[in-house]
C-alpha cells in the first residue's frame, strides 16, 4: 500500500480562494515551524492566514500552540455503479491525487475506514481556510465521478503532536 493516502492533483493550482497568500511554497510553513519557537510558529502561521490560539494545560502548565485544520470526511457518493475496470481506474487516480496533496503540503494525513459504512475515509487538510480545503477535496477524481462526496469540518490540534 502506498505510504499515506492523501489528496492531490494539479487542478489545485486552479482552485479559487479568497486568501491570496497561499501558494505551493506554503508546504515549507510546516517544515520551518518545527525549528521555530511557539511565538515564531504562531506569527508565521498567522501571516499565512491560519487561525491559531494558545492552550495552557492546567496540570502541567505547558503551553501548546493550537492550529485550525480541516477534516474532510469522504462519504459514499450517489454514483457507485461504475464497473470493475472504471472503479480501479478511479481508485488509481484517487490515490495519485491523495499522494500529490501530501507532497504539496496541503494534506497531513489521510486514510480509509476499516468498515463498509457510509463514511469511507478522511483527510486532514493543513490549509488556512475551509474554502481551500473544500476546493482541494472536491478536485479528487472519485468525488468528480460521484463515487465519493465530501463533508468538511474545522478541527483544532496542537502543533507538533504525532499519532502514536
mmCIF file with all atom_site columns, C-alpha atoms in Angstrom:
data_model
loop_
_atom_site.group_PDB
_atom_site.id
_atom_site.type_symbol
_atom_site.label_atom_id
_atom_site.label_alt_id
_atom_site.label_comp_id
_atom_site.label_asym_id
_atom_site.label_entity_id
_atom_site.label_seq_id
_atom_site.pdbx_PDB_ins_code
_atom_site.Cartn_x
_atom_site.Cartn_y
_atom_site.Cartn_z
_atom_site.occupancy
_atom_site.B_iso_or_equiv
_atom_site.pdbx_formal_charge
_atom_site.auth_seq_id
_atom_site.auth_comp_id
_atom_site.auth_asym_id
_atom_site.auth_atom_id
_atom_site.pdbx_PDB_model_num
ATOM 1   C CA . UNK A 1 1   ? 0.000   0.000  0.000   1.00 0.00 ? 1   UNK A CA 1
ATOM 2   C CA . UNK A 1 2   ? 1.223   3.483  -0.668  1.00 0.00 ? 2   UNK A CA 1
ATOM 3   C CA . UNK A 1 3   ? 2.977   5.499  2.067   1.00 0.00 ? 3   UNK A CA 1
ATOM 4   C CA . UNK A 1 4   ? -0.041  7.619  3.015   1.00 0.00 ? 4   UNK A CA 1
ATOM 5   C CA . UNK A 1 5   ? -3.350  8.108  1.260   1.00 0.00 ? 5   UNK A CA 1
ATOM 6   C CA . UNK A 1 6   ? -3.574  11.831 0.756   1.00 0.00 ? 6   UNK A CA 1
ATOM 7   C CA . UNK A 1 7   ? -5.314  14.145 -1.712  1.00 0.00 ? 7   UNK A CA 1
ATOM 8   C CA . UNK A 1 8   ? -3.720  15.768 -4.751  1.00 0.00 ? 8   UNK A CA 1
ATOM 9   C CA . UNK A 1 9   ? -3.976  16.865 -8.336  1.00 0.00 ? 9   UNK A CA 1
ATOM 10  C CA . UNK A 1 10  ? -2.534  19.556 -10.495 1.00 0.00 ? 10  UNK A CA 1
ATOM 11  C CA . UNK A 1 11  ? -6.013  21.006 -10.729 1.00 0.00 ? 11  UNK A CA 1
ATOM 12  C CA . UNK A 1 12  ? -5.500  22.547 -7.293  1.00 0.00 ? 12  UNK A CA 1
ATOM 13  C CA . UNK A 1 13  ? -3.490  25.248 -8.976  1.00 0.00 ? 13  UNK A CA 1
ATOM 14  C CA . UNK A 1 14  ? -6.778  26.445 -10.398 1.00 0.00 ? 14  UNK A CA 1
ATOM 15  C CA . UNK A 1 15  ? -8.560  26.363 -7.028  1.00 0.00 ? 15  UNK A CA 1
ATOM 16  C CA . UNK A 1 16  ? -10.083 29.693 -6.158  1.00 0.00 ? 16  UNK A CA 1
ATOM 17  C CA . UNK A 1 17  ? -9.603  31.042 -2.649  1.00 0.00 ? 17  UNK A CA 1
ATOM 18  C CA . UNK A 1 18  ? -10.021 34.434 -1.070  1.00 0.00 ? 18  UNK A CA 1
ATOM 19  C CA . UNK A 1 19  ? -6.632  34.058 0.645   1.00 0.00 ? 19  UNK A CA 1
ATOM 20  C CA . UNK A 1 20  ? -4.125  35.181 -1.964  1.00 0.00 ? 20  UNK A CA 1
ATOM 21  C CA . UNK A 1 21  ? -1.154  34.436 0.356   1.00 0.00 ? 21  UNK A CA 1
ATOM 22  C CA . UNK A 1 22  ? -1.427  30.663 -0.088  1.00 0.00 ? 22  UNK A CA 1
ATOM 23  C CA . UNK A 1 23  ? 0.780   29.054 -2.706  1.00 0.00 ? 23  UNK A CA 1
ATOM 24  C CA . UNK A 1 24  ? 2.673   25.860 -3.352  1.00 0.00 ? 24  UNK A CA 1
ATOM 25  C CA . UNK A 1 25  ? 5.606   27.146 -1.278  1.00 0.00 ? 25  UNK A CA 1
ATOM 26  C CA . UNK A 1 26  ? 3.416   27.099 1.862   1.00 0.00 ? 26  UNK A CA 1
ATOM 27  C CA . UNK A 1 27  ? 4.326   23.465 2.477   1.00 0.00 ? 27  UNK A CA 1
ATOM 28  C CA . UNK A 1 28  ? 7.552   24.982 3.816   1.00 0.00 ? 28  UNK A CA 1
ATOM 29  C CA . UNK A 1 29  ? 5.495   26.528 6.648   1.00 0.00 ? 29  UNK A CA 1
ATOM 30  C CA . UNK A 1 30  ? 5.115   23.071 8.174   1.00 0.00 ? 30  UNK A CA 1
ATOM 31  C CA . UNK A 1 31  ? 8.811   22.180 7.823   1.00 0.00 ? 31  UNK A CA 1
ATOM 32  C CA . UNK A 1 32  ? 10.015  25.580 9.058   1.00 0.00 ? 32  UNK A CA 1
ATOM 33  C CA . UNK A 1 33  ? 7.650   25.677 12.035  1.00 0.00 ? 33  UNK A CA 1
ATOM 34  C CA . UNK A 1 34  ? 9.267   22.597 13.595  1.00 0.00 ? 34  UNK A CA 1
ATOM 35  C CA . UNK A 1 35  ? 12.503  24.545 14.175  1.00 0.00 ? 35  UNK A CA 1
ATOM 36  C CA . UNK A 1 36  ? 10.835  27.710 15.493  1.00 0.00 ? 36  UNK A CA 1
ATOM 37  C CA . UNK A 1 37  ? 9.655   28.821 18.937  1.00 0.00 ? 37  UNK A CA 1
ATOM 38  C CA . UNK A 1 38  ? 5.924   28.729 19.633  1.00 0.00 ? 38  UNK A CA 1
ATOM 39  C CA . UNK A 1 39  ? 5.667   32.507 19.162  1.00 0.00 ? 39  UNK A CA 1
ATOM 40  C CA . UNK A 1 40  ? 7.594   32.338 15.873  1.00 0.00 ? 40  UNK A CA 1
ATOM 41  C CA . UNK A 1 41  ? 5.381   29.464 14.666  1.00 0.00 ? 41  UNK A CA 1
ATOM 42  C CA . UNK A 1 42  ? 2.281   31.436 15.626  1.00 0.00 ? 42  UNK A CA 1
ATOM 43  C CA . UNK A 1 43  ? 3.472   34.534 13.768  1.00 0.00 ? 43  UNK A CA 1
ATOM 44  C CA . UNK A 1 44  ? 4.418   32.553 10.644  1.00 0.00 ? 44  UNK A CA 1
ATOM 45  C CA . UNK A 1 45  ? 1.075   30.752 10.569  1.00 0.00 ? 45  UNK A CA 1
ATOM 46  C CA . UNK A 1 46  ? -0.954  33.925 11.129  1.00 0.00 ? 46  UNK A CA 1
ATOM 47  C CA . UNK A 1 47  ? 0.973   35.697 8.362   1.00 0.00 ? 47  UNK A CA 1
ATOM 48  C CA . UNK A 1 48  ? -0.133  32.898 6.010   1.00 0.00 ? 48  UNK A CA 1
ATOM 49  C CA . UNK A 1 49  ? -3.780  33.254 7.074   1.00 0.00 ? 49  UNK A CA 1
ATOM 50  C CA . UNK A 1 50  ? -4.027  30.311 9.506   1.00 0.00 ? 50  UNK A CA 1
ATOM 51  C CA . UNK A 1 51  ? -6.097  30.550 12.694  1.00 0.00 ? 51  UNK A CA 1
ATOM 52  C CA . UNK A 1 52  ? -4.269  29.750 15.951  1.00 0.00 ? 52  UNK A CA 1
ATOM 53  C CA . UNK A 1 53  ? -4.581  30.120 19.722  1.00 0.00 ? 53  UNK A CA 1
ATOM 54  C CA . UNK A 1 54  ? -2.592  29.171 22.820  1.00 0.00 ? 54  UNK A CA 1
ATOM 55  C CA . UNK A 1 55  ? -3.764  26.445 25.171  1.00 0.00 ? 55  UNK A CA 1
ATOM 56  C CA . UNK A 1 56  ? -2.278  26.080 28.664  1.00 0.00 ? 56  UNK A CA 1
ATOM 57  C CA . UNK A 1 57  ? -2.585  22.612 30.197  1.00 0.00 ? 57  UNK A CA 1
ATOM 58  C CA . UNK A 1 58  ? -3.825  23.098 33.780  1.00 0.00 ? 58  UNK A CA 1
ATOM 59  C CA . UNK A 1 59  ? -1.949  20.210 35.355  1.00 0.00 ? 59  UNK A CA 1
ATOM 60  C CA . UNK A 1 60  ? 1.497   20.716 33.759  1.00 0.00 ? 60  UNK A CA 1
ATOM 61  C CA . UNK A 1 61  ? 1.199   24.429 32.864  1.00 0.00 ? 61  UNK A CA 1
ATOM 62  C CA . UNK A 1 62  ? 2.634   23.541 29.435  1.00 0.00 ? 62  UNK A CA 1
ATOM 63  C CA . UNK A 1 63  ? 1.628   25.915 26.632  1.00 0.00 ? 63  UNK A CA 1
ATOM 64  C CA . UNK A 1 64  ? 0.559   24.484 23.286  1.00 0.00 ? 64  UNK A CA 1
ATOM 65  C CA . UNK A 1 65  ? 0.039   26.296 20.016  1.00 0.00 ? 65  UNK A CA 1
ATOM 66  C CA . UNK A 1 66  ? -3.277  25.160 18.600  1.00 0.00 ? 66  UNK A CA 1
ATOM 67  C CA . UNK A 1 67  ? -3.956  25.403 14.871  1.00 0.00 ? 67  UNK A CA 1
ATOM 68  C CA . UNK A 1 68  ? -7.182  25.049 12.943  1.00 0.00 ? 68  UNK A CA 1
ATOM 69  C CA . UNK A 1 69  ? -7.100  22.242 10.376  1.00 0.00 ? 69  UNK A CA 1
ATOM 70  C CA . UNK A 1 70  ? -9.934  20.880 8.226   1.00 0.00 ? 70  UNK A CA 1
ATOM 71  C CA . UNK A 1 71  ? -11.101 17.278 8.232   1.00 0.00 ? 71  UNK A CA 1
ATOM 72  C CA . UNK A 1 72  ? -12.704 16.056 5.031   1.00 0.00 ? 72  UNK A CA 1
ATOM 73  C CA . UNK A 1 73  ? -14.976 13.073 5.513   1.00 0.00 ? 73  UNK A CA 1
ATOM 74  C CA . UNK A 1 74  ? -15.171 11.086 2.289   1.00 0.00 ? 74  UNK A CA 1
ATOM 75  C CA . UNK A 1 75  ? -18.616 9.561  2.118   1.00 0.00 ? 75  UNK A CA 1
ATOM 76  C CA . UNK A 1 76  ? -20.155 7.122  -0.334  1.00 0.00 ? 76  UNK A CA 1
ATOM 77  C CA . UNK A 1 77  ? -21.418 9.176  -3.260  1.00 0.00 ? 77  UNK A CA 1
ATOM 78  C CA . UNK A 1 78  ? -24.620 8.860  -5.267  1.00 0.00 ? 78  UNK A CA 1
ATOM 79  C CA . UNK A 1 79  ? -22.949 7.247  -8.314  1.00 0.00 ? 79  UNK A CA 1
ATOM 80  C CA . UNK A 1 80  ? -21.431 3.894  -7.343  1.00 0.00 ? 80  UNK A CA 1
ATOM 81  C CA . UNK A 1 81  ? -22.416 1.926  -10.442 1.00 0.00 ? 81  UNK A CA 1
ATOM 82  C CA . UNK A 1 82  ? -19.022 2.035  -12.163 1.00 0.00 ? 82  UNK A CA 1
ATOM 83  C CA . UNK A 1 83  ? -17.835 -1.326 -13.464 1.00 0.00 ? 83  UNK A CA 1
ATOM 84  C CA . UNK A 1 84  ? -14.744 -3.015 -12.012 1.00 0.00 ? 84  UNK A CA 1
ATOM 85  C CA . UNK A 1 85  ? -12.352 -1.526 -14.573 1.00 0.00 ? 85  UNK A CA 1
ATOM 86  C CA . UNK A 1 86  ? -13.702 2.016  -14.116 1.00 0.00 ? 86  UNK A CA 1
ATOM 87  C CA . UNK A 1 87  ? -13.580 1.643  -10.330 1.00 0.00 ? 87  UNK A CA 1
ATOM 88  C CA . UNK A 1 88  ? -9.938  0.510  -10.425 1.00 0.00 ? 88  UNK A CA 1
ATOM 89  C CA . UNK A 1 89  ? -9.009  3.403  -12.705 1.00 0.00 ? 89  UNK A CA 1
ATOM 90  C CA . UNK A 1 90  ? -10.779 5.885  -10.416 1.00 0.00 ? 90  UNK A CA 1
ATOM 91  C CA . UNK A 1 91  ? -9.064  4.356  -7.368  1.00 0.00 ? 91  UNK A CA 1
ATOM 92  C CA . UNK A 1 92  ? -5.636  4.743  -9.008  1.00 0.00 ? 92  UNK A CA 1
ATOM 93  C CA . UNK A 1 93  ? -6.413  8.394  -9.828  1.00 0.00 ? 93  UNK A CA 1
ATOM 94  C CA . UNK A 1 94  ? -7.753  8.922  -6.297  1.00 0.00 ? 94  UNK A CA 1
ATOM 95  C CA . UNK A 1 95  ? -4.552  7.573  -4.722  1.00 0.00 ? 95  UNK A CA 1
ATOM 96  C CA . UNK A 1 96  ? -2.416  9.707  -7.039  1.00 0.00 ? 96  UNK A CA 1
ATOM 97  C CA . UNK A 1 97  ? -4.485  12.739 -6.044  1.00 0.00 ? 97  UNK A CA 1
ATOM 98  C CA . UNK A 1 98  ? -4.053  11.960 -2.339  1.00 0.00 ? 98  UNK A CA 1
ATOM 99  C CA . UNK A 1 99  ? -0.313  11.466 -2.749  1.00 0.00 ? 99  UNK A CA 1
ATOM 100 C CA . UNK A 1 100 ? 0.076   14.741 -4.603  1.00 0.00 ? 100 UNK A CA 1
ATOM 101 C CA . UNK A 1 101 ? -1.823  16.638 -1.875  1.00 0.00 ? 101 UNK A CA 1
ATOM 102 C CA . UNK A 1 102 ? 0.566   15.227 0.719   1.00 0.00 ? 102 UNK A CA 1
ATOM 103 C CA . UNK A 1 103 ? 3.669   16.029 -1.363  1.00 0.00 ? 103 UNK A CA 1
ATOM 104 C CA . UNK A 1 104 ? 2.488   19.590 -1.892  1.00 0.00 ? 104 UNK A CA 1
ATOM 105 C CA . UNK A 1 105 ? 1.923   20.092 1.844   1.00 0.00 ? 105 UNK A CA 1
ATOM 106 C CA . UNK A 1 106 ? -1.827  20.648 1.688   1.00 0.00 ? 106 UNK A CA 1
ATOM 107 C CA . UNK A 1 107 ? -2.827  17.455 3.500   1.00 0.00 ? 107 UNK A CA 1
ATOM 108 C CA . UNK A 1 108 ? -1.143  15.910 6.522   1.00 0.00 ? 108 UNK A CA 1
ATOM 109 C CA . UNK A 1 109 ? -2.759  12.502 6.807   1.00 0.00 ? 109 UNK A CA 1
ATOM 110 C CA . UNK A 1 110 ? -5.427  10.523 5.043   1.00 0.00 ? 110 UNK A CA 1
ATOM 111 C CA . UNK A 1 111 ? -6.820  7.039  5.051   1.00 0.00 ? 111 UNK A CA 1
ATOM 112 C CA . UNK A 1 112 ? -9.808  4.761  4.638   1.00 0.00 ? 112 UNK A CA 1
ATOM 113 C CA . UNK A 1 113 ? -12.038 3.391  7.368   1.00 0.00 ? 113 UNK A CA 1
ATOM 114 C CA . UNK A 1 114 ? -11.927 -0.335 8.021   1.00 0.00 ? 114 UNK A CA 1
ATOM 115 C CA . UNK A 1 115 ? -15.643 -0.992 7.815   1.00 0.00 ? 115 UNK A CA 1
ATOM 116 C CA . UNK A 1 116 ? -18.075 -0.799 4.921   1.00 0.00 ? 116 UNK A CA 1
ATOM 117 C CA . UNK A 1 117 ? -20.001 2.166  6.312   1.00 0.00 ? 117 UNK A CA 1
ATOM 118 C CA . UNK A 1 118 ? -21.194 5.343  4.641   1.00 0.00 ? 118 UNK A CA 1
ATOM 119 C CA . UNK A 1 119 ? -18.054 7.263  5.655   1.00 0.00 ? 119 UNK A CA 1
ATOM 120 C CA . UNK A 1 120 ? -15.285 5.744  3.534   1.00 0.00 ? 120 UNK A CA 1
ATOM 121 C CA . UNK A 1 121 ? -12.255 7.736  4.781   1.00 0.00 ? 121 UNK A CA 1
ATOM 122 C CA . UNK A 1 122 ? -10.826 11.047 5.954   1.00 0.00 ? 122 UNK A CA 1
ATOM 123 C CA . UNK A 1 123 ? -8.152  13.571 5.056   1.00 0.00 ? 123 UNK A CA 1
ATOM 124 C CA . UNK A 1 124 ? -6.802  16.270 7.354   1.00 0.00 ? 124 UNK A CA 1
ATOM 125 C CA . UNK A 1 125 ? -6.043  19.428 5.396   1.00 0.00 ? 125 UNK A CA 1
ATOM 126 C CA . UNK A 1 126 ? -3.349  21.829 6.589   1.00 0.00 ? 126 UNK A CA 1
ATOM 127 C CA . UNK A 1 127 ? -4.663  24.933 4.809   1.00 0.00 ? 127 UNK A CA 1
ATOM 128 C CA . UNK A 1 128 ? -5.709  28.358 6.102   1.00 0.00 ? 128 UNK A CA 1
ATOM 129 C CA . UNK A 1 129 ? -9.401  28.255 5.252   1.00 0.00 ? 129 UNK A CA 1
ATOM 130 C CA . UNK A 1 130 ? -12.313 25.932 4.630   1.00 0.00 ? 130 UNK A CA 1
ATOM 131 C CA . UNK A 1 131 ? -12.877 27.196 1.087   1.00 0.00 ? 131 UNK A CA 1
ATOM 132 C CA . UNK A 1 132 ? -9.438  25.949 0.038   1.00 0.00 ? 132 UNK A CA 1
ATOM 133 C CA . UNK A 1 133 ? -9.929  22.602 1.807   1.00 0.00 ? 133 UNK A CA 1
ATOM 134 C CA . UNK A 1 134 ? -13.284 22.225 0.053   1.00 0.00 ? 134 UNK A CA 1
ATOM 135 C CA . UNK A 1 135 ? -11.807 23.058 -3.344  1.00 0.00 ? 135 UNK A CA 1
ATOM 136 C CA . UNK A 1 136 ? -8.932  20.603 -2.911  1.00 0.00 ? 136 UNK A CA 1
ATOM 137 C CA . UNK A 1 137 ? -11.182 17.801 -1.663  1.00 0.00 ? 137 UNK A CA 1
ATOM 138 C CA . UNK A 1 138 ? -13.663 18.302 -4.483  1.00 0.00 ? 138 UNK A CA 1
ATOM 139 C CA . UNK A 1 139 ? -10.897 18.099 -7.106  1.00 0.00 ? 139 UNK A CA 1
ATOM 140 C CA . UNK A 1 140 ? -10.447 14.385 -6.229  1.00 0.00 ? 140 UNK A CA 1
ATOM 141 C CA . UNK A 1 141 ? -11.321 12.227 -9.290  1.00 0.00 ? 141 UNK A CA 1
ATOM 142 C CA . UNK A 1 142 ? -13.525 9.966  -7.121  1.00 0.00 ? 142 UNK A CA 1
ATOM 143 C CA . UNK A 1 143 ? -15.541 12.988 -5.990  1.00 0.00 ? 143 UNK A CA 1
ATOM 144 C CA . UNK A 1 144 ? -15.777 14.384 -9.522  1.00 0.00 ? 144 UNK A CA 1
ATOM 145 C CA . UNK A 1 145 ? -17.089 10.997 -10.711 1.00 0.00 ? 145 UNK A CA 1
ATOM 146 C CA . UNK A 1 146 ? -19.732 10.969 -7.939  1.00 0.00 ? 146 UNK A CA 1
ATOM 147 C CA . UNK A 1 147 ? -18.378 7.783  -6.325  1.00 0.00 ? 147 UNK A CA 1
ATOM 148 C CA . UNK A 1 148 ? -17.485 9.810  -3.217  1.00 0.00 ? 148 UNK A CA 1
ATOM 149 C CA . UNK A 1 149 ? -18.823 13.021 -1.740  1.00 0.00 ? 149 UNK A CA 1
ATOM 150 C CA . UNK A 1 150 ? -17.154 15.347 0.746   1.00 0.00 ? 150 UNK A CA 1
ATOM 151 C CA . UNK A 1 151 ? -18.161 16.780 4.115   1.00 0.00 ? 151 UNK A CA 1
ATOM 152 C CA . UNK A 1 152 ? -15.635 19.165 5.712   1.00 0.00 ? 152 UNK A CA 1
ATOM 153 C CA . UNK A 1 153 ? -15.355 20.325 9.327   1.00 0.00 ? 153 UNK A CA 1
ATOM 154 C CA . UNK A 1 154 ? -12.873 22.646 11.078  1.00 0.00 ? 154 UNK A CA 1
ATOM 155 C CA . UNK A 1 155 ? -10.707 20.810 13.635  1.00 0.00 ? 155 UNK A CA 1
ATOM 156 C CA . UNK A 1 156 ? -8.195  22.135 16.187  1.00 0.00 ? 156 UNK A CA 1
ATOM 157 C CA . UNK A 1 157 ? -4.985  20.296 17.095  1.00 0.00 ? 157 UNK A CA 1
ATOM 158 C CA . UNK A 1 158 ? -1.721  21.172 18.858  1.00 0.00 ? 158 UNK A CA 1
ATOM 159 C CA . UNK A 1 159 ? 1.251   21.834 16.585  1.00 0.00 ? 159 UNK A CA 1
ATOM 160 C CA . UNK A 1 160 ? 3.933   19.159 16.643  1.00 0.00 ? 160 UNK A CA 1
ATOM 161 C CA . UNK A 1 161 ? 1.857   16.287 18.030  1.00 0.00 ? 161 UNK A CA 1
ATOM 162 C CA . UNK A 1 162 ? 2.066   12.960 16.204  1.00 0.00 ? 162 UNK A CA 1
ATOM 163 C CA . UNK A 1 163 ? -0.045  9.854  16.029  1.00 0.00 ? 163 UNK A CA 1
ATOM 164 C CA . UNK A 1 164 ? 1.200   7.031  18.208  1.00 0.00 ? 164 UNK A CA 1
#
